[in-house]
PDB file of C-alpha atoms and ligand atoms in Angstrom:
ATOM      1  CA  UNK A   1     105.963 100.275  76.190  1.00 66.00           C
ATOM      2  CA  UNK A   2     106.848  99.461  79.519  1.00 83.00           C
ATOM      3  CA  UNK A   3     110.771  99.307  80.603  1.00 92.00           C
ATOM      4  CA  UNK A   4     110.192  96.266  82.652  1.00 97.00           C
ATOM      5  CA  UNK A   5     109.602  92.877  81.748  1.00 97.00           C
ATOM      6  CA  UNK A   6     107.218  92.134  84.265  1.00 97.00           C
ATOM      7  CA  UNK A   7     106.327  95.203  85.860  1.00 96.00           C
ATOM      8  CA  UNK A   8     104.381  98.479  84.865  1.00 96.00           C
ATOM      9  CA  UNK A   9     104.969 101.574  86.876  1.00 96.00           C
ATOM     10  CA  UNK A  10     101.656 102.451  87.932  1.00 95.00           C
ATOM     11  CA  UNK A  11     101.676  99.225  89.706  1.00 97.00           C
ATOM     12  CA  UNK A  12     103.547 100.928  92.066  1.00 98.00           C
ATOM     13  CA  UNK A  13     101.642 104.134  92.551  1.00 98.00           C
ATOM     14  CA  UNK A  14     101.023 105.078  96.168  1.00 98.00           C
ATOM     15  CA  UNK A  15      97.245 103.265  97.085  1.00 96.00           C
ATOM     16  CA  UNK A  16      95.534 105.810  98.825  1.00 97.00           C
ATOM     17  CA  UNK A  17      94.022 107.777  95.402  1.00 96.00           C
ATOM     18  CA  UNK A  18      96.291 110.798  95.598  1.00 98.00           C
ATOM     19  CA  UNK A  19      98.223 109.249  92.633  1.00 97.00           C
ATOM     20  CA  UNK A  20     101.986 110.131  93.980  1.00 98.00           C
ATOM     21  CA  UNK A  21     104.394 107.614  92.173  1.00 98.00           C
ATOM     22  CA  UNK A  22     108.191 108.408  93.160  1.00 98.00           C
ATOM     23  CA  UNK A  23     109.208 104.655  92.426  1.00 98.00           C
ATOM     24  CA  UNK A  24     112.808 104.370  91.533  1.00 98.00           C
ATOM     25  CA  UNK A  25     114.044 103.002  88.408  1.00 98.00           C
ATOM     26  CA  UNK A  26     116.740 101.509  90.069  1.00 98.00           C
ATOM     27  CA  UNK A  27     114.459  99.463  92.395  1.00 98.00           C
ATOM     28  CA  UNK A  28     112.294  98.128  89.472  1.00 98.00           C
ATOM     29  CA  UNK A  29     115.286  96.847  87.600  1.00 98.00           C
ATOM     30  CA  UNK A  30     116.438  95.093  90.560  1.00 98.00           C
ATOM     31  CA  UNK A  31     112.956  93.354  90.966  1.00 98.00           C
ATOM     32  CA  UNK A  32     112.279  92.991  87.479  1.00 98.00           C
ATOM     33  CA  UNK A  33     115.470  90.640  87.555  1.00 98.00           C
ATOM     34  CA  UNK A  34     114.711  88.705  90.636  1.00 98.00           C
ATOM     35  CA  UNK A  35     111.189  87.780  89.165  1.00 98.00           C
ATOM     36  CA  UNK A  36     113.164  86.830  85.826  1.00 97.00           C
ATOM     37  CA  UNK A  37     115.311  84.404  88.145  1.00 96.00           C
ATOM     38  CA  UNK A  38     112.402  83.561  90.556  1.00 96.00           C
ATOM     39  CA  UNK A  39     110.046  81.844  87.951  1.00 92.00           C
ATOM     40  CA  UNK A  40     106.883  83.103  90.336  1.00 94.00           C
ATOM     41  CA  UNK A  41     104.818  85.917  90.037  1.00 95.00           C
ATOM     42  CA  UNK A  42     105.409  89.126  92.124  1.00 97.00           C
ATOM     43  CA  UNK A  43     101.803  90.734  92.921  1.00 97.00           C
ATOM     44  CA  UNK A  44     103.093  94.184  94.359  1.00 98.00           C
ATOM     45  CA  UNK A  45     101.024  95.178  97.405  1.00 96.00           C
ATOM     46  CA  UNK A  46     102.435  98.162  98.120  1.00 97.00           C
ATOM     47  CA  UNK A  47     104.902 100.805  96.373  1.00 98.00           C
ATOM     48  CA  UNK A  48     105.143 104.465  96.637  1.00 98.00           C
ATOM     49  CA  UNK A  49     103.177 105.840  99.998  1.00 98.00           C
ATOM     50  CA  UNK A  50     102.341 109.527 100.446  1.00 98.00           C
ATOM     51  CA  UNK A  51     102.984 110.773 103.808  1.00 97.00           C
ATOM     52  CA  UNK A  52      99.367 110.797 104.706  1.00 97.00           C
ATOM     53  CA  UNK A  53      98.409 107.229 103.586  1.00 97.00           C
ATOM     54  CA  UNK A  54     101.987 106.026 105.256  1.00 97.00           C
ATOM     55  CA  UNK A  55     100.671 107.511 108.611  1.00 97.00           C
ATOM     56  CA  UNK A  56      96.920 105.479 108.447  1.00 96.00           C
ATOM     57  CA  UNK A  57      97.306 102.989 110.976  1.00 95.00           C
ATOM     58  CA  UNK A  58      96.301 100.346 108.875  1.00 93.00           C
ATOM     59  CA  UNK A  59      99.363 100.576 106.870  1.00 94.00           C
ATOM     60  CA  UNK A  60     101.698 100.237 109.308  1.00 90.00           C
ATOM     61  CA  UNK A  61     104.107 102.140 108.064  1.00 93.00           C
ATOM     62  CA  UNK A  62     106.907 103.210 109.903  1.00 93.00           C
ATOM     63  CA  UNK A  63     107.635 106.862 110.288  1.00 94.00           C
ATOM     64  CA  UNK A  64     110.970 107.144 107.943  1.00 96.00           C
ATOM     65  CA  UNK A  65     109.542 104.207 106.013  1.00 97.00           C
ATOM     66  CA  UNK A  66     111.639 103.515 102.254  1.00 98.00           C
ATOM     67  CA  UNK A  67     108.061 103.302 100.807  1.00 98.00           C
ATOM     68  CA  UNK A  68     108.012 107.439 101.374  1.00 98.00           C
ATOM     69  CA  UNK A  69     111.072 108.004  98.955  1.00 98.00           C
ATOM     70  CA  UNK A  70     109.982 105.332  96.500  1.00 98.00           C
ATOM     71  CA  UNK A  71     112.579 102.782  97.179  1.00 98.00           C
ATOM     72  CA  UNK A  72     110.670  99.931  98.861  1.00 98.00           C
ATOM     73  CA  UNK A  73     107.804  97.514  97.091  1.00 98.00           C
ATOM     74  CA  UNK A  74     105.920  94.882  99.268  1.00 98.00           C
ATOM     75  CA  UNK A  75     105.588  91.195  97.330  1.00 98.00           C
ATOM     76  CA  UNK A  76     102.439  89.112  98.302  1.00 98.00           C
ATOM     77  CA  UNK A  77     103.837  86.002  99.510  1.00 97.00           C
ATOM     78  CA  UNK A  78     101.394  83.943 101.260  1.00 95.00           C
ATOM     79  CA  UNK A  79     103.147  80.537 101.548  1.00 96.00           C
ATOM     80  CA  UNK A  80     106.024  79.546 102.746  1.00 96.00           C
ATOM     81  CA  UNK A  81     107.456  78.362  99.015  1.00 96.00           C
ATOM     82  CA  UNK A  82     106.389  81.509  97.475  1.00 96.00           C
ATOM     83  CA  UNK A  83     108.550  82.954 100.360  1.00 97.00           C
ATOM     84  CA  UNK A  84     111.226  80.401  99.537  1.00 97.00           C
ATOM     85  CA  UNK A  85     111.625  81.396  95.852  1.00 97.00           C
ATOM     86  CA  UNK A  86     111.238  85.176  96.002  1.00 98.00           C
ATOM     87  CA  UNK A  87     113.704  85.800  99.220  1.00 98.00           C
ATOM     88  CA  UNK A  88     116.279  83.542  97.004  1.00 98.00           C
ATOM     89  CA  UNK A  89     116.008  85.962  93.864  1.00 98.00           C
ATOM     90  CA  UNK A  90     115.995  88.830  95.757  1.00 98.00           C
ATOM     91  CA  UNK A  91     119.548  87.755  97.804  1.00 98.00           C
ATOM     92  CA  UNK A  92     120.889  86.525  93.972  1.00 98.00           C
ATOM     93  CA  UNK A  93     119.635  90.238  92.509  1.00 98.00           C
ATOM     94  CA  UNK A  94     121.268  92.141  95.322  1.00 98.00           C
ATOM     95  CA  UNK A  95     118.870  92.874  97.424  1.00 98.00           C
ATOM     96  CA  UNK A  96     120.507  93.496 101.110  1.00 98.00           C
ATOM     97  CA  UNK A  97     117.454  94.828 102.588  1.00 98.00           C
ATOM     98  CA  UNK A  98     115.051  92.261 103.144  1.00 98.00           C
ATOM     99  CA  UNK A  99     111.535  92.311 105.534  1.00 98.00           C
ATOM    100  CA  UNK A 100     109.818  88.766 106.033  1.00 98.00           C
ATOM    101  CA  UNK A 101     105.750  89.475 107.079  1.00 96.00           C
ATOM    102  CA  UNK A 102     103.114  87.011 107.060  1.00 96.00           C
ATOM    103  CA  UNK A 103     101.537  87.495 103.983  1.00 96.00           C
ATOM    104  CA  UNK A 104     104.394  89.574 102.183  1.00 97.00           C
ATOM    105  CA  UNK A 105     107.821  90.029 101.571  1.00 98.00           C
ATOM    106  CA  UNK A 106     109.707  93.545 101.590  1.00 98.00           C
ATOM    107  CA  UNK A 107     112.723  94.671  99.608  1.00 98.00           C
ATOM    108  CA  UNK A 108     113.858  98.425  99.665  1.00 98.00           C
ATOM    109  CA  UNK A 109     117.163  99.843  98.206  1.00 98.00           C
ATOM    110  CA  UNK A 110     116.818 102.867 100.660  1.00 98.00           C
ATOM    111  CA  UNK A 111     120.853 103.776 101.165  1.00 97.00           C
ATOM    112  CA  UNK A 112     120.009 105.825 104.256  1.00 97.00           C
ATOM    113  CA  UNK A 113     119.403 102.748 106.317  1.00 97.00           C
ATOM    114  CA  UNK A 114     121.190  99.751 107.839  1.00 97.00           C
ATOM    115  CA  UNK A 115     122.081  97.064 104.790  1.00 98.00           C
ATOM    116  CA  UNK A 116     122.620  94.151 105.033  1.00 98.00           C
ATOM    117  CA  UNK A 117     119.665  93.259 106.872  1.00 98.00           C
ATOM    118  CA  UNK A 118     116.709  90.539 107.391  1.00 98.00           C
ATOM    119  CA  UNK A 119     114.389  91.371 109.349  1.00 97.00           C
ATOM    120  CA  UNK A 120     110.315  89.859 110.718  1.00 95.00           C
ATOM    121  CA  UNK A 121     107.273  91.360 111.883  1.00 84.00           C
TER     122      UNK A 121
HETATM  123 ZN1   ZN B 201      98.919 108.826  98.921  1.00 94.71          ZN
END
């Protein structure tokens, strides 16, 4: 039985096969709330990343990525409408770090990084 209505913790395991999952419960609490408000599916492209996977050139991870610390999720979003629904719900539940990319929305709660920021690819 998952603690969250819309997510299972293992959706946030590192994708390289290493099995690492340090995803933050506080992040999942906020994502679950946002997913509820949005009314659209949140498909998770990335959660935890180990150092090795984050440094894979195909992953394009920042050297000090919030994904390393389990503070970040990338939510698949292909259309402008999906992006709007996801971003507006993230803002409503108090996310203050949002990245807008071609095929996904990044949201994180990394306290060591600048707050109240939206960036693009
Ligand atoms: Zn890994």
